Amino acid sequence: MMDGSTNGGQMPSPMLFQPLAVRGLTLKNRLVVPPMVHYRCDPGHTCGTFHLVHLGRYALGGFGLVFVEATGVEEIGLINEHDLGIWNEAQVESFKPLIAFMKRQGTAIGIQLAHGGRKSSSQTAMQGMGPLTEENLKAGDKIWQPVGPTAEPVAKGWLTPRQLTTEECKAMVGTWAKAARNAVAAGFDTIEIHTAHGYLLASFLSPVSNTRNDEYGGDRAGRMGLPLEIAEAVRREMPASMPLFVRVSSVDGTQKGWNMDDTVVFARELKARGVDVIDCSSGGIAGAATAAQVPRSLGFQVPFAERVRKEADITTMAVGIILEAQQAEAILQNKQADLVAIGRQSQFNPNIAHHWAHDLGINARFEDWSPEFGWWLEKRIRTLEGFATPTGVVTHRGRINQ
């Protein structure tokens, strides 16, 4: 971590806007856009103009790291037919314009590798994130049989998955390794493995969903087997200088499910296999990915990141209803996490990283904005003197005449 950094020799720079080095990658600040599915792939599950515009906004908006949403490692592992994939050459090539743009802006870009498991062939978020309905199928949505650790569905009404054999589990390691190789070839700065929210790897971890009796089931060590083998395989495909993230559901939120003690042990094992950052989310083992059985409030998942950081001695990323600059800064100052992921609030305001810099007293003359925008904003400061702040907040003096 950096300390004692100053802004023009005047005041210590907020931690939120200090660089962070992870392996050979130095992020310009600690603000991250986490993976968020938008179901807008181009034909062939490729990356097109939508993602270039959508994710490019966050580079222009000042974020240090932006993740491409959950991207399928194989076709059967797509959450639905509108998801991105990275199992073939055409898909690899499709990401290159986006990656080039992000790097020109000085923003690092990562990809989340994912497999829907027993939640594959389900609705988009906008449809409800549940099982496909007759109405969905009549409208043309595609359906296929998903796979999972057992033949038990996510919940009543969901598709019954086909149980992966032991040999298919071993082959799955190679599937993820190939996807990682493709991500490296595309030019991504970092990779995240999705082991959260009830998707394939989360369903192997949780005793709620994994009741197998082979080497990939049973006790916690057995249930961690496939995710850990995949983490090892992905790490082997990556340059030594490239960081590896893993997103976890820190708790299932069910009494007999995966819990924080499990997550700490898992994080230690991941660290031993070359994982650099644990991205601490929660829930999703039953029902929709966002239907966590965890009470929600400001920063509700920050304690998960704090405990993993302390007890597994690994870099962590906090996420979950982080709405204000001071709240995000406090997370870092209190050593609860090293990175702060801003999901829905970044959707509300793609320039929020720049705005938070103003809120924390730096970037006063828009010097860190992309010059195409910062030039205009800096020049209007004198225009606003006397009736508004540099950021455009109107100063009301006395009563406004009616």
Tab-separated table of C-alpha atoms in Angstrom:
chain	number	residue	atom	x	y	z
A	1	MET	CA	0.000	0.000	0.000
A	2	MET	CA	1.078	3.569	-0.655
A	3	ASP	CA	1.233	6.047	2.181
A	4	GLY	CA	2.313	9.647	2.577
A	5	SER	CA	1.334	10.439	-1.016
A	6	THR	CA	0.509	14.100	-1.466
A	7	ASN	CA	-1.518	16.191	-3.842
A	8	GLY	CA	0.685	19.030	-5.083
A	9	GLY	CA	2.581	19.046	-1.780
A	10	GLN	CA	-0.509	20.293	0.038
A	11	MET	CA	-2.490	17.449	1.548
A	12	PRO	CA	-2.257	13.657	1.798
A	13	SER	CA	-3.988	12.005	-1.116
A	14	PRO	CA	-7.061	9.947	-0.169
A	15	MET	CA	-6.272	6.228	-0.185
A	16	LEU	CA	-9.067	5.751	-2.704
A	17	PHE	CA	-6.956	7.608	-5.268
A	18	GLN	CA	-3.558	6.173	-4.437
A	19	PRO	CA	-2.130	3.555	-6.838
A	20	LEU	CA	-2.119	-0.130	-5.930
A	21	ALA	CA	0.348	-2.632	-7.365
A	22	VAL	CA	-0.807	-6.247	-7.676
A	23	ARG	CA	1.937	-8.395	-9.194
A	24	GLY	CA	3.067	-6.518	-12.310
A	25	LEU	CA	-0.124	-4.481	-12.673
A	26	THR	CA	-0.343	-1.031	-11.080
A	27	LEU	CA	-3.854	0.344	-10.808
A	28	LYS	CA	-4.078	4.134	-10.848
A	29	ASN	CA	-6.646	4.084	-8.034
A	30	ARG	CA	-8.605	1.645	-5.874
A	31	LEU	CA	-11.995	2.022	-7.581
A	32	VAL	CA	-13.240	-0.965	-9.573
A	33	VAL	CA	-16.278	-1.648	-11.730
A	34	PRO	CA	-17.161	-5.265	-10.885
A	35	PRO	CA	-18.597	-7.745	-13.396
A	36	MET	CA	-22.296	-7.069	-14.071
A	37	VAL	CA	-24.177	-9.033	-16.715
A	38	HIS	CA	-26.049	-7.034	-19.346
A	39	TYR	CA	-27.039	-9.763	-21.833
A	40	ARG	CA	-26.066	-7.790	-24.930
A	41	CYS	CA	-23.579	-9.957	-26.800
A	42	ASP	CA	-23.172	-9.741	-30.549
A	43	PRO	CA	-23.786	-12.854	-32.713
A	44	GLY	CA	-21.617	-15.797	-31.729
A	45	HIS	CA	-21.453	-14.552	-28.114
A	46	THR	CA	-18.922	-11.929	-29.175
A	47	CYS	CA	-18.129	-8.493	-27.743
A	48	GLY	CA	-19.417	-5.615	-29.867
A	49	THR	CA	-20.258	-1.940	-29.861
A	50	PHE	CA	-22.546	-2.120	-26.825
A	51	HIS	CA	-19.768	-3.301	-24.526
A	52	LEU	CA	-17.250	-0.884	-26.011
A	53	VAL	CA	-19.569	2.033	-25.221
A	54	HIS	CA	-20.888	0.646	-21.921
A	55	LEU	CA	-17.520	-0.277	-20.398
A	56	GLY	CA	-15.637	2.550	-22.088
A	57	ARG	CA	-17.703	5.052	-20.091
A	58	TYR	CA	-16.052	3.835	-16.886
A	59	ALA	CA	-12.571	4.365	-18.281
A	60	LEU	CA	-13.531	7.923	-19.222
A	61	GLY	CA	-15.157	8.202	-15.793
A	62	GLY	CA	-11.906	7.613	-13.913
A	63	PHE	CA	-12.017	4.027	-12.627
A	64	GLY	CA	-8.739	2.210	-12.056
A	65	LEU	CA	-10.012	-1.234	-13.086
A	66	VAL	CA	-13.068	-2.367	-15.039
A	67	PHE	CA	-14.230	-5.970	-15.385
A	68	VAL	CA	-16.052	-7.443	-18.352
A	69	GLU	CA	-19.130	-9.284	-17.137
A	70	ALA	CA	-19.413	-13.042	-16.547
A	71	THR	CA	-18.111	-14.614	-19.758
A	72	GLY	CA	-18.810	-18.248	-20.567
A	73	VAL	CA	-15.927	-20.726	-20.705
A	74	GLU	CA	-18.080	-23.047	-22.836
A	75	GLU	CA	-21.433	-22.830	-24.580
A	76	ILE	CA	-23.321	-25.105	-22.205
A	77	GLY	CA	-22.139	-22.871	-19.355
A	78	LEU	CA	-23.792	-19.697	-20.642
A	79	ILE	CA	-26.345	-18.315	-18.204
A	80	ASN	CA	-28.487	-17.640	-21.261
A	81	GLU	CA	-28.083	-17.156	-24.997
A	82	HIS	CA	-27.278	-13.436	-24.689
A	83	ASP	CA	-24.041	-13.889	-22.719
A	84	LEU	CA	-20.488	-13.273	-23.883
A	85	GLY	CA	-18.187	-16.244	-24.445
A	86	ILE	CA	-14.448	-16.779	-24.729
A	87	TRP	CA	-14.024	-20.344	-25.972
A	88	ASN	CA	-13.145	-19.612	-29.617
A	89	GLU	CA	-10.919	-17.394	-31.732
A	90	ALA	CA	-13.703	-15.140	-33.025
A	91	GLN	CA	-14.664	-14.300	-29.452
A	92	VAL	CA	-11.031	-13.584	-28.544
A	93	GLU	CA	-10.676	-11.168	-31.464
A	94	SER	CA	-13.938	-9.416	-30.600
A	95	PHE	CA	-12.576	-8.187	-27.256
A	96	LYS	CA	-9.474	-6.528	-28.713
A	97	PRO	CA	-11.022	-3.137	-29.709
A	98	LEU	CA	-12.487	-2.748	-26.213
A	99	ILE	CA	-9.196	-3.691	-24.544
A	100	ALA	CA	-7.239	-1.276	-26.736
A	101	PHE	CA	-9.593	1.584	-25.879
A	102	MET	CA	-9.433	0.945	-22.129
A	103	LYS	CA	-5.647	0.812	-22.139
A	104	ARG	CA	-5.411	4.075	-24.079
A	105	GLN	CA	-7.374	5.686	-21.262
A	106	GLY	CA	-5.022	4.314	-18.601
A	107	THR	CA	-7.663	2.009	-17.120
A	108	ALA	CA	-6.913	-1.651	-16.504
A	109	ILE	CA	-9.402	-4.171	-17.858
A	110	GLY	CA	-10.182	-7.641	-16.569
A	111	ILE	CA	-12.527	-10.440	-17.516
A	112	GLN	CA	-14.602	-12.669	-15.269
A	113	LEU	CA	-14.533	-16.278	-16.449
A	114	ALA	CA	-17.762	-18.045	-15.589
A	115	HIS	CA	-19.837	-21.189	-15.987
A	116	GLY	CA	-23.543	-21.055	-15.151
A	117	GLY	CA	-23.692	-24.678	-14.020
A	118	ARG	CA	-27.206	-25.608	-12.968
A	119	LYS	CA	-28.293	-21.968	-13.452
A	120	SER	CA	-27.514	-22.114	-17.163
A	121	SER	CA	-30.398	-21.759	-19.620
A	122	SER	CA	-32.245	-19.348	-17.347
A	123	GLN	CA	-33.796	-15.901	-17.668
A	124	THR	CA	-31.953	-12.630	-18.026
A	125	ALA	CA	-32.036	-10.264	-15.053
A	126	MET	CA	-34.601	-8.134	-16.843
A	127	GLN	CA	-36.859	-11.183	-17.213
A	128	GLY	CA	-36.496	-12.060	-13.536
A	129	MET	CA	-33.371	-14.279	-13.318
A	130	GLY	CA	-35.517	-17.339	-12.727
A	131	PRO	CA	-36.155	-20.443	-14.833
A	132	LEU	CA	-37.370	-19.873	-18.378
A	133	THR	CA	-41.163	-19.773	-18.625
A	134	GLU	CA	-43.503	-20.964	-21.350
A	135	GLU	CA	-43.896	-17.311	-22.315
A	136	ASN	CA	-40.104	-16.968	-22.664
A	137	LEU	CA	-39.934	-20.069	-24.849
A	138	LYS	CA	-42.819	-18.904	-27.059
A	139	ALA	CA	-40.901	-15.651	-27.530
A	140	GLY	CA	-37.983	-17.662	-28.916
A	141	ASP	CA	-35.643	-18.072	-25.956
A	142	LYS	CA	-33.377	-21.103	-26.262
A	143	ILE	CA	-33.403	-23.876	-23.704
A	144	TRP	CA	-30.867	-26.629	-23.017
A	145	GLN	CA	-30.053	-28.995	-20.183
A	146	PRO	CA	-27.553	-27.521	-17.725
A	147	VAL	CA	-24.933	-29.461	-15.768
A	148	GLY	CA	-24.075	-29.443	-12.079
A	149	PRO	CA	-22.461	-31.343	-9.223
A	150	THR	CA	-25.655	-33.397	-8.854
A	151	ALA	CA	-28.956	-33.824	-10.691
A	152	GLU	CA	-30.747	-31.574	-8.184
A	153	PRO	CA	-32.233	-28.323	-9.575
A	154	VAL	CA	-31.585	-24.894	-8.053
A	155	ALA	CA	-35.140	-24.820	-6.686
A	156	LYS	CA	-38.608	-26.017	-7.588
A	157	GLY	CA	-39.469	-25.109	-11.168
A	158	TRP	CA	-35.863	-24.864	-12.362
A	159	LEU	CA	-34.376	-27.174	-14.983
A	160	THR	CA	-32.967	-30.465	-13.720
A	161	PRO	CA	-29.229	-30.485	-14.431
A	162	ARG	CA	-27.246	-33.472	-15.607
A	163	GLN	CA	-24.703	-34.575	-13.004
A	164	LEU	CA	-21.122	-34.212	-14.216
A	165	THR	CA	-19.142	-37.437	-14.043
A	166	THR	CA	-15.773	-37.529	-12.298
A	167	GLU	CA	-14.034	-37.571	-15.685
A	168	GLU	CA	-16.103	-34.620	-16.901
A	169	CYS	CA	-15.045	-32.679	-13.803
A	170	LYS	CA	-11.415	-33.360	-14.659
A	171	ALA	CA	-12.057	-32.253	-18.243
A	172	MET	CA	-13.698	-29.071	-16.943
A	173	VAL	CA	-10.300	-27.996	-15.607
A	174	GLY	CA	-8.991	-27.986	-19.178
A	175	THR	CA	-12.028	-26.008	-20.357
A	176	TRP	CA	-11.242	-23.220	-17.892
A	177	ALA	CA	-7.542	-23.352	-18.729
A	178	LYS	CA	-8.320	-22.824	-22.414
A	179	ALA	CA	-10.571	-19.870	-21.577
A	180	ALA	CA	-7.773	-18.351	-19.500
A	181	ARG	CA	-5.332	-18.876	-22.370
A	182	ASN	CA	-7.789	-17.073	-24.638
A	183	ALA	CA	-8.153	-14.196	-22.157
A	184	VAL	CA	-4.377	-13.758	-22.076
A	185	ALA	CA	-4.241	-13.847	-25.885
A	186	ALA	CA	-6.969	-11.186	-26.090
A	187	GLY	CA	-4.819	-8.846	-23.987
A	188	PHE	CA	-6.704	-8.574	-20.701
A	189	ASP	CA	-4.783	-7.155	-17.731
A	190	THR	CA	-6.294	-9.520	-15.200
A	191	ILE	CA	-8.674	-12.480	-14.865
A	192	GLU	CA	-11.326	-13.217	-12.252
A	193	ILE	CA	-12.684	-16.723	-11.625
A	194	HIS	CA	-16.386	-16.736	-10.707
A	195	THR	CA	-16.952	-19.074	-7.752
A	196	ALA	CA	-19.983	-17.204	-6.378
A	197	HIS	CA	-23.764	-16.809	-6.624
A	198	GLY	CA	-24.753	-20.435	-7.109
A	199	TYR	CA	-23.100	-20.884	-10.507
A	200	LEU	CA	-21.054	-23.983	-11.301
A	201	LEU	CA	-18.070	-23.579	-8.989
A	202	ALA	CA	-20.157	-22.154	-6.143
A	203	SER	CA	-22.457	-25.153	-6.426
A	204	PHE	CA	-19.458	-27.469	-5.966
A	205	LEU	CA	-18.322	-25.552	-2.872
A	206	SER	CA	-21.626	-25.476	-1.011
A	207	PRO	CA	-22.881	-28.473	0.996
A	208	VAL	CA	-26.389	-27.322	0.057
A	209	SER	CA	-25.819	-28.226	-3.600
A	210	ASN	CA	-22.909	-30.681	-3.578
A	211	THR	CA	-23.843	-34.090	-2.193
A	212	ARG	CA	-21.483	-36.056	-4.459
A	213	ASN	CA	-19.659	-39.094	-3.099
A	214	ASP	CA	-16.586	-38.983	-5.334
A	215	GLU	CA	-13.371	-36.972	-4.923
A	216	TYR	CA	-15.200	-33.735	-5.815
A	217	GLY	CA	-17.771	-34.056	-3.019
A	218	GLY	CA	-18.028	-35.015	0.621
A	219	ASP	CA	-16.179	-32.863	3.131
A	220	ARG	CA	-15.045	-29.291	2.564
A	221	ALA	CA	-11.699	-30.360	1.126
A	222	GLY	CA	-13.469	-32.529	-1.459
A	223	ARG	CA	-15.981	-29.806	-2.343
A	224	MET	CA	-13.159	-27.311	-2.821
A	225	GLY	CA	-11.339	-29.732	-5.120
A	226	LEU	CA	-12.662	-28.646	-8.523
A	227	PRO	CA	-12.504	-24.866	-7.886
A	228	LEU	CA	-8.938	-25.205	-6.579
A	229	GLU	CA	-7.833	-27.350	-9.525
A	230	ILE	CA	-9.329	-24.754	-11.862
A	231	ALA	CA	-7.565	-21.920	-10.012
A	232	GLU	CA	-4.263	-23.772	-10.433
A	233	ALA	CA	-4.916	-24.379	-14.128
A	234	VAL	CA	-5.910	-20.769	-14.799
A	235	ARG	CA	-2.839	-19.485	-12.942
A	236	ARG	CA	-0.569	-21.692	-15.080
A	237	GLU	CA	-1.933	-20.095	-18.253
A	238	MET	CA	-1.247	-16.555	-17.013
A	239	PRO	CA	2.028	-14.613	-17.104
A	240	ALA	CA	3.673	-14.310	-13.678
A	241	SER	CA	3.074	-10.546	-13.850
A	242	MET	CA	-0.711	-10.883	-14.330
A	243	PRO	CA	-2.972	-10.786	-11.229
A	244	LEU	CA	-5.655	-13.388	-10.592
A	245	PHE	CA	-8.889	-12.515	-8.772
A	246	VAL	CA	-11.502	-14.942	-7.441
A	247	ARG	CA	-15.070	-13.862	-6.647
A	248	VAL	CA	-16.608	-15.779	-3.760
A	249	SER	CA	-19.972	-15.976	-2.095
A	250	SER	CA	-18.568	-15.402	1.386
A	251	VAL	CA	-21.718	-16.913	2.878
A	252	ASP	CA	-24.645	-18.742	1.336
A	253	GLY	CA	-26.919	-17.112	3.885
A	254	THR	CA	-28.493	-20.448	4.790
A	255	GLN	CA	-27.996	-22.245	8.092
A	256	LYS	CA	-26.421	-25.361	6.590
A	257	GLY	CA	-24.637	-23.644	3.731
A	258	TRP	CA	-21.180	-22.289	3.016
A	259	ASN	CA	-20.047	-19.841	5.720
A	260	MET	CA	-17.268	-17.402	6.595
A	261	ASP	CA	-15.102	-20.053	8.247
A	262	ASP	CA	-15.225	-21.951	4.947
A	263	THR	CA	-14.389	-18.807	2.965
A	264	VAL	CA	-11.300	-18.058	5.049
A	265	VAL	CA	-9.990	-21.599	4.526
A	266	PHE	CA	-10.795	-21.400	0.800
A	267	ALA	CA	-9.003	-18.044	0.525
A	268	ARG	CA	-5.886	-19.474	2.150
A	269	GLU	CA	-5.896	-22.374	-0.292
A	270	LEU	CA	-6.410	-20.002	-3.228
A	271	LYS	CA	-3.524	-17.810	-2.073
A	272	ALA	CA	-1.274	-20.878	-1.925
A	273	ARG	CA	-2.149	-21.518	-5.579
A	274	GLY	CA	-1.221	-18.040	-6.774
A	275	VAL	CA	-4.498	-16.143	-6.420
A	276	ASP	CA	-3.905	-12.476	-5.599
A	277	VAL	CA	-7.279	-10.910	-4.746
A	278	ILE	CA	-10.480	-12.233	-3.182
A	279	ASP	CA	-13.616	-10.397	-4.355
A	280	CYS	CA	-16.078	-10.829	-1.492
A	281	SER	CA	-19.741	-11.109	-2.464
A	282	SER	CA	-22.431	-13.383	-0.971
A	283	GLY	CA	-25.562	-15.452	-1.538
A	284	GLY	CA	-27.149	-16.921	-4.641
A	285	ILE	CA	-26.993	-20.631	-3.865
A	286	ALA	CA	-30.770	-20.889	-4.279
A	287	GLY	CA	-32.851	-18.810	-6.678
A	288	ALA	CA	-31.645	-15.773	-8.615
A	289	ALA	CA	-28.014	-14.646	-8.330
A	290	THR	CA	-29.050	-11.414	-6.642
A	291	ALA	CA	-31.512	-13.109	-4.262
A	292	ALA	CA	-29.101	-13.370	-1.340
A	293	GLN	CA	-30.502	-14.528	1.981
A	294	VAL	CA	-28.259	-11.916	3.622
A	295	PRO	CA	-29.689	-8.752	5.240
A	296	ARG	CA	-28.768	-5.739	3.121
A	297	SER	CA	-27.607	-2.369	4.360
A	298	LEU	CA	-24.836	0.114	3.578
A	299	GLY	CA	-21.630	-1.835	2.963
A	300	PHE	CA	-23.237	-5.074	4.108
A	301	GLN	CA	-20.516	-7.252	2.582
A	302	VAL	CA	-17.535	-5.187	3.763
A	303	PRO	CA	-17.076	-7.305	6.946
A	304	PHE	CA	-16.559	-10.338	4.715
A	305	ALA	CA	-13.688	-8.641	2.893
A	306	GLU	CA	-12.252	-7.463	6.204
A	307	ARG	CA	-12.179	-10.917	7.761
A	308	VAL	CA	-10.684	-12.584	4.681
A	309	ARG	CA	-8.039	-9.847	4.440
A	310	LYS	CA	-7.075	-10.302	8.084
A	311	GLU	CA	-7.308	-14.071	8.510
A	312	ALA	CA	-6.117	-15.236	5.077
A	313	ASP	CA	-3.547	-12.428	4.704
A	314	ILE	CA	-4.598	-11.675	1.149
A	315	THR	CA	-5.670	-8.583	-0.786
A	316	THR	CA	-9.450	-8.193	-0.845
A	317	MET	CA	-12.083	-6.239	-2.748
A	318	ALA	CA	-15.204	-4.974	-0.997
A	319	VAL	CA	-18.540	-4.630	-2.784
A	320	GLY	CA	-22.165	-4.072	-1.838
A	321	ILE	CA	-24.157	-0.830	-1.413
A	322	ILE	CA	-21.176	1.495	-1.253
A	323	LEU	CA	-22.724	4.840	-2.169
A	324	GLU	CA	-20.467	7.694	-1.078
A	325	ALA	CA	-16.820	8.737	-1.344
A	326	GLN	CA	-16.376	9.038	2.418
A	327	GLN	CA	-17.833	5.551	2.929
A	328	ALA	CA	-15.444	4.065	0.354
A	329	GLU	CA	-12.451	5.941	1.774
A	330	ALA	CA	-13.254	4.735	5.309
A	331	ILE	CA	-13.209	1.105	4.125
A	332	LEU	CA	-9.603	1.555	3.003
A	333	GLN	CA	-8.522	3.682	5.957
A	334	ASN	CA	-9.946	1.096	8.374
A	335	LYS	CA	-8.031	-1.670	6.568
A	336	GLN	CA	-11.209	-3.560	5.749
A	337	ALA	CA	-10.266	-4.034	2.080
A	338	ASP	CA	-7.714	-2.897	-0.500
A	339	LEU	CA	-10.066	-2.269	-3.435
A	340	VAL	CA	-13.622	-0.936	-3.557
A	341	ALA	CA	-16.009	-2.185	-6.236
A	342	ILE	CA	-18.833	0.130	-7.264
A	343	GLY	CA	-21.522	-1.741	-9.201
A	344	ARG	CA	-25.010	-0.275	-9.322
A	345	GLN	CA	-23.864	3.177	-8.271
A	346	SER	CA	-21.519	3.218	-11.280
A	347	GLN	CA	-24.530	2.415	-13.442
A	348	PHE	CA	-26.308	5.418	-11.970
A	349	ASN	CA	-23.268	7.650	-12.527
A	350	PRO	CA	-20.467	6.405	-14.814
A	351	ASN	CA	-18.351	9.442	-13.780
A	352	ILE	CA	-18.607	8.621	-10.088
A	353	ALA	CA	-14.861	8.003	-9.671
A	354	HIS	CA	-14.136	11.555	-10.818
A	355	HIS	CA	-16.965	12.948	-8.713
A	356	TRP	CA	-15.669	11.181	-5.614
A	357	ALA	CA	-12.244	12.725	-6.182
A	358	HIS	CA	-13.921	16.153	-5.958
A	359	ASP	CA	-15.829	15.034	-2.861
A	360	LEU	CA	-12.539	14.071	-1.184
A	361	GLY	CA	-10.909	17.391	-1.996
A	362	ILE	CA	-8.665	16.493	-4.915
A	363	ASN	CA	-8.893	16.897	-8.697
A	364	ALA	CA	-10.118	20.435	-7.977
A	365	ARG	CA	-9.386	21.690	-11.489
A	366	PHE	CA	-10.496	18.523	-13.304
A	367	GLU	CA	-6.856	17.604	-13.950
A	368	ASP	CA	-7.505	13.850	-13.778
A	369	TRP	CA	-10.461	13.925	-16.143
A	370	SER	CA	-9.861	12.867	-19.728
A	371	PRO	CA	-8.585	16.108	-21.302
A	372	GLU	CA	-11.373	16.165	-23.865
A	373	PHE	CA	-13.762	16.814	-20.951
A	374	GLY	CA	-11.500	18.269	-18.292
A	375	TRP	CA	-10.494	21.183	-20.538
A	376	TRP	CA	-14.093	22.364	-20.831
A	377	LEU	CA	-14.862	21.913	-17.155
A	378	GLU	CA	-11.722	23.666	-15.940
A	379	LYS	CA	-12.437	26.643	-18.180
A	380	ARG	CA	-15.912	27.153	-16.713
A	381	ILE	CA	-14.663	27.484	-13.117
A	382	ARG	CA	-14.303	31.277	-13.421
A	383	THR	CA	-17.721	31.488	-15.064
A	384	LEU	CA	-19.329	29.851	-12.031
A	385	GLU	CA	-17.582	31.984	-9.410
A	386	GLY	CA	-20.107	33.570	-7.081
A	387	PHE	CA	-23.103	31.379	-7.797
A	388	ALA	CA	-21.938	27.738	-8.081
A	389	THR	CA	-19.132	25.392	-7.086
A	390	PRO	CA	-16.672	24.093	-9.715
A	391	THR	CA	-18.714	20.877	-9.953
A	392	GLY	CA	-21.885	22.799	-10.709
A	393	VAL	CA	-23.662	22.720	-7.352
A	394	VAL	CA	-25.652	25.958	-7.270
A	395	THR	CA	-25.008	28.274	-4.318
A	396	HIS	CA	-28.281	29.768	-3.099
A	397	ARG	CA	-27.933	33.039	-1.181
A	398	GLY	CA	-31.021	34.019	0.777
A	399	ARG	CA	-34.528	33.515	-0.548
A	400	ILE	CA	-35.066	32.991	-4.237
A	401	ASN	CA	-37.413	35.580	-5.733
A	402	GLN	CA	-40.697	34.099	-6.814
